[in-house]
Tab-separated table of C-alpha atoms and ligand atoms in Angstrom:
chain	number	residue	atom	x	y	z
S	48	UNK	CA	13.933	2.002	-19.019
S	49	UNK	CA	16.428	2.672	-16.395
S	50	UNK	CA	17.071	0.565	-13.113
S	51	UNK	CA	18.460	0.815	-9.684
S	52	UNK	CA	19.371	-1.422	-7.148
S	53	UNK	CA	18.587	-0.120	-3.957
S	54	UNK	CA	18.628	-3.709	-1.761
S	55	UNK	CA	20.085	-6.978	-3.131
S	56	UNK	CA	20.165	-9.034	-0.201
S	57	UNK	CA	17.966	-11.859	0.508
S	58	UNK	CA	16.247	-12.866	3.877
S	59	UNK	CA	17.532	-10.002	6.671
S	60	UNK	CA	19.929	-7.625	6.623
S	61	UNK	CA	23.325	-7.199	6.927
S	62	UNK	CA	25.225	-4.430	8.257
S	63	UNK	CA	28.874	-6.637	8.873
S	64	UNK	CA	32.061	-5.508	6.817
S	65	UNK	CA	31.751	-8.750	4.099
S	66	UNK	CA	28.096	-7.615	2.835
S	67	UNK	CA	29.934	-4.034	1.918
S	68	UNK	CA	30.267	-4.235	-1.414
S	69	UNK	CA	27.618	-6.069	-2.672
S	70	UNK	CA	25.368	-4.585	0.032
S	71	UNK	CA	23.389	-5.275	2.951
S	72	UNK	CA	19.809	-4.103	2.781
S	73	UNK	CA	16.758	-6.430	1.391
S	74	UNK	CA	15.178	-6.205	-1.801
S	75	UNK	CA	14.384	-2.991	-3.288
S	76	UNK	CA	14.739	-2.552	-7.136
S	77	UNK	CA	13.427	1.263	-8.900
S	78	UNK	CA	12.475	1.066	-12.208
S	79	UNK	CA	12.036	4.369	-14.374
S	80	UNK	CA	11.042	4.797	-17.290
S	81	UNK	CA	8.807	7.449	-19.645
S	82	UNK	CA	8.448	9.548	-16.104
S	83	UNK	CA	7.015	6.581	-13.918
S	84	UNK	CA	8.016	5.561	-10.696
S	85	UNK	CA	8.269	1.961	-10.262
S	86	UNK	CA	9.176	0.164	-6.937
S	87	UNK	CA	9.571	-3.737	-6.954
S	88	UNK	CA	9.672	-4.971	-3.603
S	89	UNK	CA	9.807	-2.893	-0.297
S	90	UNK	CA	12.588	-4.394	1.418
S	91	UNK	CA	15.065	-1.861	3.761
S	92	UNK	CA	16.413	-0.794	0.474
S	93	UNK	CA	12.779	1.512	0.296
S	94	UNK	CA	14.179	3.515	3.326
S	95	UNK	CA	17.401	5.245	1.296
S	96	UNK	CA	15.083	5.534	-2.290
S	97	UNK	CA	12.077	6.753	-0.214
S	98	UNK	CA	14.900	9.955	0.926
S	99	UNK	CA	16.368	10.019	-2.281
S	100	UNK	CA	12.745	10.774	-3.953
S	101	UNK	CA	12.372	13.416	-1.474
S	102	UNK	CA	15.841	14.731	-1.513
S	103	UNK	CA	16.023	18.674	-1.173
S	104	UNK	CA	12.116	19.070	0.020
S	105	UNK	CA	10.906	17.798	-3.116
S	106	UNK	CA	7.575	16.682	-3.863
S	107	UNK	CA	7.106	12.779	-3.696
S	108	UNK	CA	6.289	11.589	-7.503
S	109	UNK	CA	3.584	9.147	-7.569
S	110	UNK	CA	4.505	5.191	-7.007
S	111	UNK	CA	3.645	2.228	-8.155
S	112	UNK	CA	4.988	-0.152	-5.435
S	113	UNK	CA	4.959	-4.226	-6.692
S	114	UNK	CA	5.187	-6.762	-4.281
S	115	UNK	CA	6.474	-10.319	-5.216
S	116	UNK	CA	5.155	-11.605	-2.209
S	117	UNK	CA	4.850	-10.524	1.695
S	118	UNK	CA	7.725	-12.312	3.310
S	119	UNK	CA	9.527	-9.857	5.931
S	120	UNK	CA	12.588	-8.997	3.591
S	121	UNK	CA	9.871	-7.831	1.050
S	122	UNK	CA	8.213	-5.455	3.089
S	123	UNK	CA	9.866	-4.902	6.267
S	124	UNK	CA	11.155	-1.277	5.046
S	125	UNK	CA	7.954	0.128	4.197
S	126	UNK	CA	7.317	1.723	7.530
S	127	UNK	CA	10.313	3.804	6.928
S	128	UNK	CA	9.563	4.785	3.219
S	129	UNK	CA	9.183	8.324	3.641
S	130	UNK	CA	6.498	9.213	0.824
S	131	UNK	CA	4.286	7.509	2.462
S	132	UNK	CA	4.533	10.522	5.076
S	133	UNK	CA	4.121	13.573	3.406
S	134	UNK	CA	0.320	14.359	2.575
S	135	UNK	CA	0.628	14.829	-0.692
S	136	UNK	CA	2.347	11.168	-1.759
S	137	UNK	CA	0.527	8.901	-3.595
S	138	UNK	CA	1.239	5.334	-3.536
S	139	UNK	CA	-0.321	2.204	-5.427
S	140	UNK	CA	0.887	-0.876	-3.897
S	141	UNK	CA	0.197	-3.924	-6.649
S	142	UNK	CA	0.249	-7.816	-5.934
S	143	UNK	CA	-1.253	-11.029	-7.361
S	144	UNK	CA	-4.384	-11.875	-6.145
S	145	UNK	CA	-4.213	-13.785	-2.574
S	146	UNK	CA	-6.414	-15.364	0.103
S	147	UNK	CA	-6.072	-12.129	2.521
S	148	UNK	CA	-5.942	-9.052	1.468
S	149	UNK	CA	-2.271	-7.621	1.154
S	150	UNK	CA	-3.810	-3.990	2.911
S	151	UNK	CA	-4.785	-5.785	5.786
S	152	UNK	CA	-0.828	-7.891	5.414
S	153	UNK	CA	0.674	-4.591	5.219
S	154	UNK	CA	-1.717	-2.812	8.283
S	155	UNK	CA	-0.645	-5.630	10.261
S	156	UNK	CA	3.324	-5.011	10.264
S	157	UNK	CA	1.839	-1.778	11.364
S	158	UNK	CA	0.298	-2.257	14.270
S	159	UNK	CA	0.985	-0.909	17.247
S	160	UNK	CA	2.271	-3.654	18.717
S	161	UNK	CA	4.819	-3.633	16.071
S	162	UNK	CA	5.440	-0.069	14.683
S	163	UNK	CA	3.995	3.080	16.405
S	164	UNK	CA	2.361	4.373	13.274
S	165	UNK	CA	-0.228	2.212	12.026
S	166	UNK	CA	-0.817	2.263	8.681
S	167	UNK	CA	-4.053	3.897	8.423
S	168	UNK	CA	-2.307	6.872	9.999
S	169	UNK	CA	-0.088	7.283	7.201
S	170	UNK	CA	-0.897	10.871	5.537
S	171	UNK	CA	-0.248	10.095	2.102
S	172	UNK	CA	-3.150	8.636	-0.241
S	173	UNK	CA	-2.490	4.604	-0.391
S	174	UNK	CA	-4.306	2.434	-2.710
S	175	UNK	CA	-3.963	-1.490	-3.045
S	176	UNK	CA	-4.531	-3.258	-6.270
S	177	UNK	CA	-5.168	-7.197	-7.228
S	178	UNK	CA	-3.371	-8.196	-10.571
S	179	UNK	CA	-4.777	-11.483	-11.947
S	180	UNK	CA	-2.109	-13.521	-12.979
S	181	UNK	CA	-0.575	-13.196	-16.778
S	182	UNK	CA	-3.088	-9.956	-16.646
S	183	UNK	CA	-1.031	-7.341	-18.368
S	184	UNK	CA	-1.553	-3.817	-16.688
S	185	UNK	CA	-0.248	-0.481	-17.854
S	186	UNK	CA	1.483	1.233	-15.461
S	187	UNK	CA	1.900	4.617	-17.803
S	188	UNK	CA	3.856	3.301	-20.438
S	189	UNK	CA	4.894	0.441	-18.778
S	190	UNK	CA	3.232	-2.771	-19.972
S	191	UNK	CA	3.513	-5.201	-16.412
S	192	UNK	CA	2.392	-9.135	-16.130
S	193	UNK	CA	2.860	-10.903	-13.093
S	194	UNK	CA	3.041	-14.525	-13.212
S	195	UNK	CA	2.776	-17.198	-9.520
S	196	UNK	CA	6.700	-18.650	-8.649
S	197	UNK	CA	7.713	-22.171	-6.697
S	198	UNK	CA	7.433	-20.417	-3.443
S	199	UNK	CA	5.822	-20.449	-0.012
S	200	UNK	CA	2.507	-18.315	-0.119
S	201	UNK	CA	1.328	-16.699	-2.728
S	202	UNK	CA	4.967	-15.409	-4.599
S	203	UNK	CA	4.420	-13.517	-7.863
S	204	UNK	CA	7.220	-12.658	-10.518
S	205	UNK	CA	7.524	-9.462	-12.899
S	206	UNK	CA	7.868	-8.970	-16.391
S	207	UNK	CA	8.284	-4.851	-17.384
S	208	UNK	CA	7.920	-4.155	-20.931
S	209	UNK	CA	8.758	-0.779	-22.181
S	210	UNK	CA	9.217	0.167	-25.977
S	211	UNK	CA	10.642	-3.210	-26.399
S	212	UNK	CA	12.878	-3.387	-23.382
S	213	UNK	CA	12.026	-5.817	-20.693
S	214	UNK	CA	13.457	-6.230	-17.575
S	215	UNK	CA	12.122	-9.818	-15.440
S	216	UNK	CA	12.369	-9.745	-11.760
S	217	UNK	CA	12.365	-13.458	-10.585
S	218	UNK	CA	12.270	-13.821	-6.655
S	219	UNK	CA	11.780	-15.430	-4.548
S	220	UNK	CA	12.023	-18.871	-6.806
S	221	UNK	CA	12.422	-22.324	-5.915
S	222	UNK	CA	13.440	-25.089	-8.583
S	223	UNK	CA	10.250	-27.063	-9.971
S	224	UNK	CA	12.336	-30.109	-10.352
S	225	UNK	CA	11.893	-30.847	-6.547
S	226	UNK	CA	8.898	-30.152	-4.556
S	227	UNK	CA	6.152	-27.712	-4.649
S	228	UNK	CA	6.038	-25.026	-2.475
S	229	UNK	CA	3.758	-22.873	-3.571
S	230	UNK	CA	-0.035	-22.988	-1.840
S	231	UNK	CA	-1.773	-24.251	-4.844
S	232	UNK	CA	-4.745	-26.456	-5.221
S	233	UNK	CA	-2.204	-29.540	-7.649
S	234	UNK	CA	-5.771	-31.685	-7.815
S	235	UNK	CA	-3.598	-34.666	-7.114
S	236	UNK	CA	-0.814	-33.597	-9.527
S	237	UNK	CA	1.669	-32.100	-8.201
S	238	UNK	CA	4.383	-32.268	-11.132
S	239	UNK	CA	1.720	-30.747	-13.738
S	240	UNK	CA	1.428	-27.837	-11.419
S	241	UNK	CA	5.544	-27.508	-11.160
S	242	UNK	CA	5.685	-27.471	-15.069
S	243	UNK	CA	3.196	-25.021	-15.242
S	244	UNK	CA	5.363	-22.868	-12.249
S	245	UNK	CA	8.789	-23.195	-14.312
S	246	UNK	CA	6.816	-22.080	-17.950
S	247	UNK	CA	5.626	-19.641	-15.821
S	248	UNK	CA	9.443	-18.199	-14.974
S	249	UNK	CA	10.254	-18.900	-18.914
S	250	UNK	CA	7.318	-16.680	-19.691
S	251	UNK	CA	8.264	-13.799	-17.829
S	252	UNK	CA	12.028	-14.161	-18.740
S	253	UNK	CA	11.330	-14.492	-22.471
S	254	UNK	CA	13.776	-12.815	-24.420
S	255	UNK	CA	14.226	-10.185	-21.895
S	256	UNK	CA	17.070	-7.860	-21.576
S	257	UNK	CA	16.967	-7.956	-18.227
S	258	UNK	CA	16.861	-10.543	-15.808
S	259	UNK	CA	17.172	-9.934	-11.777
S	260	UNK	CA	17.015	-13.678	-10.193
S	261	UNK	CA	16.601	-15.131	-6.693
S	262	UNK	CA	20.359	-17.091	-6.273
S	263	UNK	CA	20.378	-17.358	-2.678
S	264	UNK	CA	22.370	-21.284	-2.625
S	265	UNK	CA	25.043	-22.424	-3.787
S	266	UNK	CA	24.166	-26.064	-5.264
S	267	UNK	CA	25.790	-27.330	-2.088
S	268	UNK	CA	23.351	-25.068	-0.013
S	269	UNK	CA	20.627	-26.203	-2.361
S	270	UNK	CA	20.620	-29.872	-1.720
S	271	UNK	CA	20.623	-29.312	2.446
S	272	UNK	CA	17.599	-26.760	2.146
S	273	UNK	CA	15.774	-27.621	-0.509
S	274	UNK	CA	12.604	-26.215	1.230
S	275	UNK	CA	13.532	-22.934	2.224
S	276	UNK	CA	12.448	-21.599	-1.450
S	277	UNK	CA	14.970	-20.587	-3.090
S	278	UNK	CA	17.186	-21.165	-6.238
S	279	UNK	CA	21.162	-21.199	-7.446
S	280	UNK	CA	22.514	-19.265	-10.044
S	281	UNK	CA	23.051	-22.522	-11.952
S	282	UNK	CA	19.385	-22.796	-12.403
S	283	UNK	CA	18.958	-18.803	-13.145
S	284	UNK	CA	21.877	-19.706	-15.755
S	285	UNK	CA	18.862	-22.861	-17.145
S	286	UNK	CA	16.119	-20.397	-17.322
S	287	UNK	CA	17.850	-17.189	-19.019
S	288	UNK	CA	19.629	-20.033	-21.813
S	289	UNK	CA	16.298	-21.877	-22.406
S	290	UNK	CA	14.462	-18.404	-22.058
S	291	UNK	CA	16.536	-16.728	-24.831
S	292	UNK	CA	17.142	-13.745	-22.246
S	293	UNK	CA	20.772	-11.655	-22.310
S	294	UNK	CA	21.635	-10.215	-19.287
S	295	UNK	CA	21.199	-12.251	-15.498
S	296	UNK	CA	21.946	-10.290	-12.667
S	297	UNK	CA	22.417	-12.446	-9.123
S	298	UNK	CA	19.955	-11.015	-6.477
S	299	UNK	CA	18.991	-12.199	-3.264
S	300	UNK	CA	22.311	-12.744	-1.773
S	301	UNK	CA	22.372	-14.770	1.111
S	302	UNK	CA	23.227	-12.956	3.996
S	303	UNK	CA	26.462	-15.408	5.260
S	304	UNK	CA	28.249	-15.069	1.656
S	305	UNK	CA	30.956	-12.646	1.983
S	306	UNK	CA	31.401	-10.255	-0.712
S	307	UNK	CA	34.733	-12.202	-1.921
S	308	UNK	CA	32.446	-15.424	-2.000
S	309	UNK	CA	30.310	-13.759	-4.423
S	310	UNK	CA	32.687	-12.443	-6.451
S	311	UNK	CA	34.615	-15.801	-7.004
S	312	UNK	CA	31.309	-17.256	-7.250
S	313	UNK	CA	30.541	-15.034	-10.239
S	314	UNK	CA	34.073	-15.496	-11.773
S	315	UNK	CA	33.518	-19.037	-12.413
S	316	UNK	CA	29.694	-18.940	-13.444
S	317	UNK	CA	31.475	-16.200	-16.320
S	318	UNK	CA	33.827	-19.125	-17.475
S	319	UNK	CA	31.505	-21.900	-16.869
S	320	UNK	CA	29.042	-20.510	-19.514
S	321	UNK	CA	31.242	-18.128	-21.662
S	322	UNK	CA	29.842	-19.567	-24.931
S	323	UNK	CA	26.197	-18.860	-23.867
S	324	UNK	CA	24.667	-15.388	-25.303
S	325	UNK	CA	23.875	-14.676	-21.840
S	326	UNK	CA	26.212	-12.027	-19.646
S	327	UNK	CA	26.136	-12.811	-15.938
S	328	UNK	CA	26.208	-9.759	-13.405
S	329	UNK	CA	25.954	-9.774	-9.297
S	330	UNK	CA	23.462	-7.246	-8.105
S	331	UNK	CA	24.801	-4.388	-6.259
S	332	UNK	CA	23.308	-1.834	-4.402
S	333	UNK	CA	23.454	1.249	-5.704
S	334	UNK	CA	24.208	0.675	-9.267
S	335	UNK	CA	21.987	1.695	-11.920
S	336	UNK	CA	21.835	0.510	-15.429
S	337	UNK	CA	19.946	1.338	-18.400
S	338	UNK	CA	17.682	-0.772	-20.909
S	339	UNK	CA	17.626	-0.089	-24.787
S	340	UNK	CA	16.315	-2.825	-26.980
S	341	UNK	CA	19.509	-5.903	-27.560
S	342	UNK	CA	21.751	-4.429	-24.883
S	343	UNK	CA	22.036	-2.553	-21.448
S	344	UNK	CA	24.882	-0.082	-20.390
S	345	UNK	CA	26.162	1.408	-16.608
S	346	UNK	CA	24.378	4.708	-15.444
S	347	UNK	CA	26.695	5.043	-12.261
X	66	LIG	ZN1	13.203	-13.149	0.227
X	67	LIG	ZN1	10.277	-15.398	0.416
């Protein structure tokens, strides 16, 4: 299973000198493996893969697009995705279940009033698919479960399995320790329903090789915003430890953290927990990296 970043940036995007290296655009990860084409999340990172899958003329391969949930920086670069232009693309677009329908979510970034091709105007074939949550779903010889985050909405994370290499995508995640903020029926108990939420990220982090995590705040951040949805890398740090998994990559950078920020940022989480079995990397657009069972190497 190979992987490439192609947006890392949480909430809008940033085209200023300090988001350089880390980069700018929202989330976008590509996940290959056995053949497949898999998209999580269709933030402006889509626009750049979308060319690079149709570099040189070629034929758009068949897509299976996931969407954690339908928050702007998640979707807002699907209009510009250009497989879903050519006639003979064909993309599945996959979410948990929700109270509307995510076709008629993504049709109405697409309306006119908004974009001047509406969605049903797009020339490639586009199907939309409910996953039930903990369903697992092969996606060719990928094995995915979605499982419902501490977020506003309805906010799914990922857990790819493929020949015993699993990459988790995690975002966007609040703590449960706080408040809920996911729209769920509690029945009057509110801190059941946040237990279940935080088994739910240890579930889909379990002993994964991979694990790509929503650390938008510092704790600083945390404690002024504590409703905006979103987690540290402290608490990533909790769930990969308690979750047994070995790599955590930083994702969803916020958008005012210079790239030096980040980097001292990671420098100390590295010394902070050196004696964990647990490697820390920030997410960085562009770089790709490859799964094999125990441990993960560079591809460029
Ligand atoms: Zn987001
Ligand atoms: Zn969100």
């Amino acid at each position: 299973l190979e992987f490439r970043f192609w947006g890392v940036r949480g909430s809008y995007p940033v085209a200023r000198p300090h988001a350089s290296r880390l980069g700018g655009n929202t989330p976008c990860v590509q996940v290959q493996a056995g053949g497949r084409q898999i998209i999580i999340d269709a933030g402006t990172g889509i626009r750049r893969l979308g060319q690079a899958l149709m570099a040189g003329g070629a034929c758009p391969p068949p897509i299976s697009l996931l969407i954690s949930h339908t928050h702007w920086d998640h979707i807002q670069g699907f209009p510009h995705f250009a497989p879903a232009y050519d006639a003979r693309g064909h993309i599945a677009v996959w979410s948990l279940r929700r109270p509307q329908s995510l076709a008629g979510l993504f049709s109405g970034q697409q309306e006119l009033d908004f974009f001047p091709v509406p969605l049903e105007r797009l020339p490639c074939r586009l199907e939309f698919f409910d996953l039930q949550e903990g369903e697992a779903v092969d996606i060719g010889p990928v094995l995915v479960r979605a499982r419902r985050l501490n977020h506003a909405g309805v906010t799914s994370g990922y857990r790819l399995q493929h020949e015993g290499g699993v990459l988790a995508y995690i975002c966007d995640v609040a703590p449960s320790r706080d408040m809920l903020l996911a729209d769920i029926d509690t029945r009057g108990d509110e801190r059941r329903t946040l237990d279940r939420l935080f088994q739910n990220q240890l579930a889909l982090a379990d002993r994964a090789e991979v694990v790509i995590y929503d650390t938008f705040f510092t704790p600083e951040e945390y404690q002024e915003r504590r409703h905006w949805g979103h987690s540290t890398a402290e608490d990533a740090v909790e769930v990969c430890r308690r979750a047994g998994a070995r790599n955590l990559f930083l994702f969803h950078h916020n958008p005012d953290r210079p790239d030096e920020a980040a980097e001292r940022l990671l420098e100390s989480l590295r010394q902070r927990f050196q004696d964990a079995d647990l490697a820390i990397h920030a997410a960085v657009e562009g770089q790709s990296w490859r799964i094999r069972p125990g441990e993960i190497e560079r591809c460029e």
